[in-house]
mmCIF file of C-alpha atoms in Angstrom:
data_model
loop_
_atom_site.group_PDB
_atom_site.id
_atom_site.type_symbol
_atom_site.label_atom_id
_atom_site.label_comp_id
_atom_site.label_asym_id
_atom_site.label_seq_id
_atom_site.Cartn_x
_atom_site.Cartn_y
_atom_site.Cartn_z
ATOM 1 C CA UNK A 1 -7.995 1.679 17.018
ATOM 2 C CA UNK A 2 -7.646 4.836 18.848
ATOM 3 C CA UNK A 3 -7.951 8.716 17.928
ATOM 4 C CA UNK A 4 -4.534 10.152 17.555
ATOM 5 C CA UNK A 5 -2.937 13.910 17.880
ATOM 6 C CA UNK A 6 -4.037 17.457 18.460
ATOM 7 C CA UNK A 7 -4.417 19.961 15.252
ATOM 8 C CA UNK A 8 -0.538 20.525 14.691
ATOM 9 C CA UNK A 9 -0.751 16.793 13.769
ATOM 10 C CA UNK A 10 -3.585 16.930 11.831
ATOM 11 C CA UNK A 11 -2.075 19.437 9.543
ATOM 12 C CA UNK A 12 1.256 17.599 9.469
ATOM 13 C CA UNK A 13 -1.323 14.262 8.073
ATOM 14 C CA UNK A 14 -2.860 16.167 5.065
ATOM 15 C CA UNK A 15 0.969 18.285 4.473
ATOM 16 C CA UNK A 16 2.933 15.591 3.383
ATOM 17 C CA UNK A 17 0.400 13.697 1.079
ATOM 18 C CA UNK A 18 1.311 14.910 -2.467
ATOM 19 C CA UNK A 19 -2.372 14.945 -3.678
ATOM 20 C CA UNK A 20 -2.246 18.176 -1.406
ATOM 21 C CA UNK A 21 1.014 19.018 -2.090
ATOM 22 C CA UNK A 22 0.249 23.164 -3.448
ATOM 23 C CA UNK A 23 -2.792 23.789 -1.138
ATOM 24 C CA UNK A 24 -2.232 26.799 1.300
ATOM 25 C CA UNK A 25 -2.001 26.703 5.250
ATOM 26 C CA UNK A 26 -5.218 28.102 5.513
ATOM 27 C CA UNK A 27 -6.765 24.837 2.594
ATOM 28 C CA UNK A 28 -5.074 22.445 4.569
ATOM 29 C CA UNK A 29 -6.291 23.224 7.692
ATOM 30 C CA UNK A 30 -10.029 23.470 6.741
ATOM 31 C CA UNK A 31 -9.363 19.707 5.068
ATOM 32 C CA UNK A 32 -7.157 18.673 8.211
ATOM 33 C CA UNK A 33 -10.180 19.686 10.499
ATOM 34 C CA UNK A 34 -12.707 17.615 8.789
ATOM 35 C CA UNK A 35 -10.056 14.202 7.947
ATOM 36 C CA UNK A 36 -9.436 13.043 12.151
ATOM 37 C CA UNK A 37 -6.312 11.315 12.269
ATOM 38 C CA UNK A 38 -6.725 7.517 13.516
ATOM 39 C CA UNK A 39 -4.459 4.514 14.349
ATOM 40 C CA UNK A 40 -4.244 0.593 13.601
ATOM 41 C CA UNK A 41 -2.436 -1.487 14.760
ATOM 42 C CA UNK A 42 -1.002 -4.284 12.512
ATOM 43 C CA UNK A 43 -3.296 -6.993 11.574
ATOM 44 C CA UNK A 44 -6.000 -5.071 12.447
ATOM 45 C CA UNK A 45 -8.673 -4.173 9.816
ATOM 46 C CA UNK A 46 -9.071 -0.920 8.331
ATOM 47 C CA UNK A 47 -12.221 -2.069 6.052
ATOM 48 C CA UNK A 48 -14.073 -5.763 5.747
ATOM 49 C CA UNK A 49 -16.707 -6.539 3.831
ATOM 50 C CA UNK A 50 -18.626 -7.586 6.598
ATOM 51 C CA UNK A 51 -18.684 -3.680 8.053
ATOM 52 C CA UNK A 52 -19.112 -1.973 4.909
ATOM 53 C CA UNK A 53 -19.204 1.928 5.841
ATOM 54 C CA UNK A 54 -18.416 4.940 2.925
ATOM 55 C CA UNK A 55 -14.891 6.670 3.921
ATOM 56 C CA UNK A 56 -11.843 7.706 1.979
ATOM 57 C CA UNK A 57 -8.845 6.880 4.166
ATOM 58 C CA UNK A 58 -5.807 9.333 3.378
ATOM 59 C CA UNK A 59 -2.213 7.251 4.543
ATOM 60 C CA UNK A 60 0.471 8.733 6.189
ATOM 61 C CA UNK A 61 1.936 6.432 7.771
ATOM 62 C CA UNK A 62 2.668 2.945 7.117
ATOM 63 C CA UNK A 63 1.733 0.505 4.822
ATOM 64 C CA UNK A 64 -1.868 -1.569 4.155
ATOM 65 C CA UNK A 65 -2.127 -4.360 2.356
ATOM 66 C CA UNK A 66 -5.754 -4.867 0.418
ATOM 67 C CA UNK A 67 -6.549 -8.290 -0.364
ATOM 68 C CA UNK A 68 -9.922 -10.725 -0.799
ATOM 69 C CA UNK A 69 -10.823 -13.936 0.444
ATOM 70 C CA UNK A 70 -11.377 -16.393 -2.290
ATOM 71 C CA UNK A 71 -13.632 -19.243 -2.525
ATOM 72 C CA UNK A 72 -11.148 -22.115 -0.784
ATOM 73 C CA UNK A 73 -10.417 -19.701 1.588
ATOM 74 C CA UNK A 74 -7.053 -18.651 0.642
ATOM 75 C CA UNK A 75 -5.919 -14.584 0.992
ATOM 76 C CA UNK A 76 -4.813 -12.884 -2.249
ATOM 77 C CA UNK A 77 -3.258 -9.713 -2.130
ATOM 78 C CA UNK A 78 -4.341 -7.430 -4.720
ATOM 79 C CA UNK A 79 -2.385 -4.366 -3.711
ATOM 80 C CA UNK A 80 0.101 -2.706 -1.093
ATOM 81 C CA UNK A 81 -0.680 1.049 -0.449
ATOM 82 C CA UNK A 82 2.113 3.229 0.713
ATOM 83 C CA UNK A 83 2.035 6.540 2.238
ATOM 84 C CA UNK A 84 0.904 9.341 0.898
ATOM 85 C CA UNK A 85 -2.304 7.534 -1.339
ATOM 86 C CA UNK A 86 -5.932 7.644 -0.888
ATOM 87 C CA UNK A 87 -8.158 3.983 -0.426
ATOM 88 C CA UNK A 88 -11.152 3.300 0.677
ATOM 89 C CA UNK A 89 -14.970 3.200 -0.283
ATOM 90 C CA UNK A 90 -15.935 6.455 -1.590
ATOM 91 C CA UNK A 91 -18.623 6.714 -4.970
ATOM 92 C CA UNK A 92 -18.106 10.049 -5.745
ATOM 93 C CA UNK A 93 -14.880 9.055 -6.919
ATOM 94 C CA UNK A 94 -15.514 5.596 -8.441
ATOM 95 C CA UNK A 95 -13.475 4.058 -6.097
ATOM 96 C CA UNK A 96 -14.701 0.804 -4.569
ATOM 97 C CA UNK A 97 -13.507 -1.570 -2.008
ATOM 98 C CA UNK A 98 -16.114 -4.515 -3.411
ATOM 99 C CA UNK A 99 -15.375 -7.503 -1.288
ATOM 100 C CA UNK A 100 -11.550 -6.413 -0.482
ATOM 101 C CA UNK A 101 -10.820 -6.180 2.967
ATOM 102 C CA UNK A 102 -7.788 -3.440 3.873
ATOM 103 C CA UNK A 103 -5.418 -4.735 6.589
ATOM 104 C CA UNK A 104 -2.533 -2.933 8.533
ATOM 105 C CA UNK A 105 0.541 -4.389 7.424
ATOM 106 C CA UNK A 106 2.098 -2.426 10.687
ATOM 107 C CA UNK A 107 1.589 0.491 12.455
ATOM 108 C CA UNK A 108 -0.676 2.829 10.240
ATOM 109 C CA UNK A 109 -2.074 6.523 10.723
ATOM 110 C CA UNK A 110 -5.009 7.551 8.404
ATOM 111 C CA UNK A 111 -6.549 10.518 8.080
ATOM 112 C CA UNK A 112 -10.660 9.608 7.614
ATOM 113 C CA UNK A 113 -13.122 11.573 5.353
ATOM 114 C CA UNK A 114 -16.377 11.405 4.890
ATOM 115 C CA UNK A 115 -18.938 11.492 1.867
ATOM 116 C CA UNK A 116 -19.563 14.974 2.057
ATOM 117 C CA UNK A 117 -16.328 16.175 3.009
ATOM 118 C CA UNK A 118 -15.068 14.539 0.099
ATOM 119 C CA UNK A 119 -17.506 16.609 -1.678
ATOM 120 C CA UNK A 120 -16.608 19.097 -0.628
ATOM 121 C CA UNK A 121 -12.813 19.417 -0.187
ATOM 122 C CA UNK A 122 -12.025 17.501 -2.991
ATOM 123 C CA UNK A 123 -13.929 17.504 -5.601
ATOM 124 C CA UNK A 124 -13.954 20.599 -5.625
ATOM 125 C CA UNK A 125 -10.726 21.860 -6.397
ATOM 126 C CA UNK A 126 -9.220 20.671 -9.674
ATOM 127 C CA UNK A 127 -6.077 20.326 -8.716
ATOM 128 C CA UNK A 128 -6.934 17.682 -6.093
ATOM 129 C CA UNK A 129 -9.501 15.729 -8.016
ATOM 130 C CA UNK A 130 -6.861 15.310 -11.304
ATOM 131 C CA UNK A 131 -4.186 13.560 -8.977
ATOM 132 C CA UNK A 132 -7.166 11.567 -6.994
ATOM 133 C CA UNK A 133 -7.881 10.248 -10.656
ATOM 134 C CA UNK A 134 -4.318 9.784 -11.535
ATOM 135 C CA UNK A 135 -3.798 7.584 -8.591
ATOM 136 C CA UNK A 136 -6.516 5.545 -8.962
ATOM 137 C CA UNK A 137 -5.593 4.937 -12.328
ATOM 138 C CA UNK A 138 -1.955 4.336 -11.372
ATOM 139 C CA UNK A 139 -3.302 1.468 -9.109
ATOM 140 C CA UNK A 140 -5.661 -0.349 -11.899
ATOM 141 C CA UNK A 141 -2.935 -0.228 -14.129
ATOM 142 C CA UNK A 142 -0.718 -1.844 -11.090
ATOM 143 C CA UNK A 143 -3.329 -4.538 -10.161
ATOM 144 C CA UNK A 144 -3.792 -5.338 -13.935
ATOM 145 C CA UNK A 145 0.044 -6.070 -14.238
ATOM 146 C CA UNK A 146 -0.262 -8.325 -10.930
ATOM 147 C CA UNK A 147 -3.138 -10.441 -12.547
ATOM 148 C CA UNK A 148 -1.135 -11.001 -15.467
ATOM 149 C CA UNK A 149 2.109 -11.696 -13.990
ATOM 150 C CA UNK A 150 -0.022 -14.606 -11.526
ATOM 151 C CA UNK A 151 -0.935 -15.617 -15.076
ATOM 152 C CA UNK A 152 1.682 -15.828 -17.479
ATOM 153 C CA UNK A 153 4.806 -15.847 -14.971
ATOM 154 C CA UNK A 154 6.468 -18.860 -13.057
ATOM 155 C CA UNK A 155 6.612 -19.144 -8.944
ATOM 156 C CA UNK A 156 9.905 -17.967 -8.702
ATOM 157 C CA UNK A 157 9.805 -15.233 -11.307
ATOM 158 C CA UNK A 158 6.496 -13.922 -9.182
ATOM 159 C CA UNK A 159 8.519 -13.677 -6.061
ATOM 160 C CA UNK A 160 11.107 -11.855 -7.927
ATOM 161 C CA UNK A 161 9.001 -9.312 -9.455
ATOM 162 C CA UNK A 162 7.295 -8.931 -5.782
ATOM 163 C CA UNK A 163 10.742 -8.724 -4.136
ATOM 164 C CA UNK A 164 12.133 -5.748 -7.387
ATOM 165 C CA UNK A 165 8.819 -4.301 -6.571
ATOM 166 C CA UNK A 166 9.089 -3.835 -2.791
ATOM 167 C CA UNK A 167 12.465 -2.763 -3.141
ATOM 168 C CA UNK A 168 11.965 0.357 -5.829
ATOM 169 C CA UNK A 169 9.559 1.452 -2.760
ATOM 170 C CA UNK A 170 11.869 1.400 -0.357
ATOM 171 C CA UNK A 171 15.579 2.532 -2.467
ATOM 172 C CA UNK A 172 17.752 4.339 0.051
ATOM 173 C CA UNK A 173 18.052 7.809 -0.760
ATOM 174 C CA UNK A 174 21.185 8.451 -0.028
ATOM 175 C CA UNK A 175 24.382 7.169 -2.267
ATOM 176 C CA UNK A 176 25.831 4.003 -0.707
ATOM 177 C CA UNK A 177 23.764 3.930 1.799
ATOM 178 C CA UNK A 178 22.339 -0.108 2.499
ATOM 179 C CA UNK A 179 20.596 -2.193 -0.119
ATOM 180 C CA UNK A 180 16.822 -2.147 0.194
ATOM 181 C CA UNK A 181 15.046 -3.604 3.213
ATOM 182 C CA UNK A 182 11.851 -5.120 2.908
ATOM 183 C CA UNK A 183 10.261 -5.375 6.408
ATOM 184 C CA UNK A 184 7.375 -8.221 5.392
ATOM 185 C CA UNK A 185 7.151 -11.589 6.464
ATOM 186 C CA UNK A 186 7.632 -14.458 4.051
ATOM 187 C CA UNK A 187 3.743 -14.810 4.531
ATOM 188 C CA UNK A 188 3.070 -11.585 3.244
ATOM 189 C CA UNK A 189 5.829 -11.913 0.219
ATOM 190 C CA UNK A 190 3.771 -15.466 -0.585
ATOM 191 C CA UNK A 191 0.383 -13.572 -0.160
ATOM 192 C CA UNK A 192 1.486 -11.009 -2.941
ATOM 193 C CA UNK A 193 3.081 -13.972 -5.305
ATOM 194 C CA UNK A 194 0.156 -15.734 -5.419
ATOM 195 C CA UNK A 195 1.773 -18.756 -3.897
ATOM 196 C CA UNK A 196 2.205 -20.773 -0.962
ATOM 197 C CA UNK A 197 4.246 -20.009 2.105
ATOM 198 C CA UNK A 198 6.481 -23.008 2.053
ATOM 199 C CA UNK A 199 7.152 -22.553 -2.020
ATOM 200 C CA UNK A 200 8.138 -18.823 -0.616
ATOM 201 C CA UNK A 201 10.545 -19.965 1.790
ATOM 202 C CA UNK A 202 12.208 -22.361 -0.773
ATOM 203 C CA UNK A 203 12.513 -20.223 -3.868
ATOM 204 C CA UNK A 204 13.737 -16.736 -1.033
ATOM 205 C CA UNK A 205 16.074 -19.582 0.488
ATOM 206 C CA UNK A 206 17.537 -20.573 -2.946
ATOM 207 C CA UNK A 207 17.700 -16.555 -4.066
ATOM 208 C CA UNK A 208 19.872 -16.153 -0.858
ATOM 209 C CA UNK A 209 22.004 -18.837 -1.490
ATOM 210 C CA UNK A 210 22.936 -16.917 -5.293
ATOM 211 C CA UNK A 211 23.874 -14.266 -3.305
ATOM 212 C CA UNK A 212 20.473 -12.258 -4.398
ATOM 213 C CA UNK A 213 19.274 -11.129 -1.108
ATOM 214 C CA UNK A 214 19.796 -11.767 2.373
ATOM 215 C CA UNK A 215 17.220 -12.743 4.779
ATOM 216 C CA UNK A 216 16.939 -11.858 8.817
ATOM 217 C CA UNK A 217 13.735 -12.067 10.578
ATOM 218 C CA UNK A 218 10.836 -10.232 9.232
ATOM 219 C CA UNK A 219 13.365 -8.384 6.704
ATOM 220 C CA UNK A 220 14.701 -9.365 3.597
ATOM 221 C CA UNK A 221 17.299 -7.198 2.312
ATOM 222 C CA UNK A 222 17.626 -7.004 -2.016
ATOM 223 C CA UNK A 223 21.412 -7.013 -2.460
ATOM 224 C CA UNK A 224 21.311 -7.555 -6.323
ATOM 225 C CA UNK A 225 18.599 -6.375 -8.420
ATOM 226 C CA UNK A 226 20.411 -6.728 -11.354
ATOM 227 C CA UNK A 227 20.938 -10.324 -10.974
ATOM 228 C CA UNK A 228 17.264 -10.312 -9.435
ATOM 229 C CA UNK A 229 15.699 -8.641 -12.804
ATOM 230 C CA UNK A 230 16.729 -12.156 -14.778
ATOM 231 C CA UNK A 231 15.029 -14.357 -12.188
ATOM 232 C CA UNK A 232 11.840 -12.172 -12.807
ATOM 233 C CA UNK A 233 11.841 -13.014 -16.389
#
């Protein structure tokens, strides 16, 4: 882990995060100068149980992956947090990491906040505190769906619903530009299906052979979600 950037960067952390998307220069530099910027590297552990400590990270850039250990031993994801959201283990706003660890899926900058800077910065301004609560709601509502799709839906239509998921996140912007890449490792895709690596591997192998996606290394690429949305049931 290692402290990153001087204060142009620390501004250009909090700017593009949409829960501070109408503060002023002068707001975002007071929050900027109290969140440091850090780096992870992936695989390496943003929060464990084990080190319990009370911070709101802020994500700019990359993606974390929060997930518990269960009893056997086995690693189930519970979410995937994108840039631009909050995370962490902060009271003041309800939000609890319990015995989720948070894991950098690759290359991640966070911007760090304390208890009383949360205090603070955000809870005071109404603006900010509405969209903190509107994410965090937004992601119980996400990890509730997740628990009942490892419930109710098959193997295969898990992995589907993972892969339609991963892809929405990362659509191309631009018309006709390339189907959607998904840069995680079957591992990872098997981690957030519930399921076994192998039974990943077979079901992504048989998807590629209808033409569904294509797979490369570390990349999966969702050529027909259409198709895709049937197989996800």
């Amino acid at each position: 882990m290692t402290d990153a950037g001087d204060d142009v960067e620390k501004t250009w952390c909090i700017s593009e995060v949409d829960i501070f998307r109408d503060l002023s220069e002068a707001e975002m530099d007071a929050i900027a100068a109290a969140a440091p910027m850090k780096t992870y590297s992936a695989g390496e552990l943003l929060h464990s149980p084990a080190q319990p400590s009370e911070v709101l990270f802020i994500l700019k850039r990359g993606r974390v992956r929060i997930f518990r250990v269960s009893a056997d031993g086995r690693a189930l994801t519970c979410a995937i947090i994108s840039p631009g959201t909050i995370f962490g283990e902060m009271a003041l706003l309800g939000q609890r990491m319990y015995d989720n660890f948070a894991e950098a899926l690759d290359e991640v900058t966070v911007c760090v906040m304390s208890r009383a800077d949360v205090r603070r910065f955000l809870l005071s301004d109404a603006r900010i505190s509405a969209r903190i609560t509107e994410i965090l709601g937004r992601r119980l509502a996400d990890l509730e769906q997740r628990l009942s799709d490892t419930v109710f839906k098959s193997v295969p239509q898990r992995i589907a619903t993972t892969l339609l998921t991963l892809a929405a996140e990362n659509r191309p912007r631009v018309l006709g530009a390339r189907s959607p890449q998904i840069a995680l490792t079957h591992q990872q895709i098997a981690a957030l299906a519930g399921t076994s690596r192998e039974t990943t591997t077979k079901v992504l192998r048989e998807f590629a052979g209808q033409g569904l996606i294509r797979l490369a290394r570390g990349r999966i690429a969702v050529l027909d979600p259409e198709r895709l949305k049937d197989h996800a049931g």
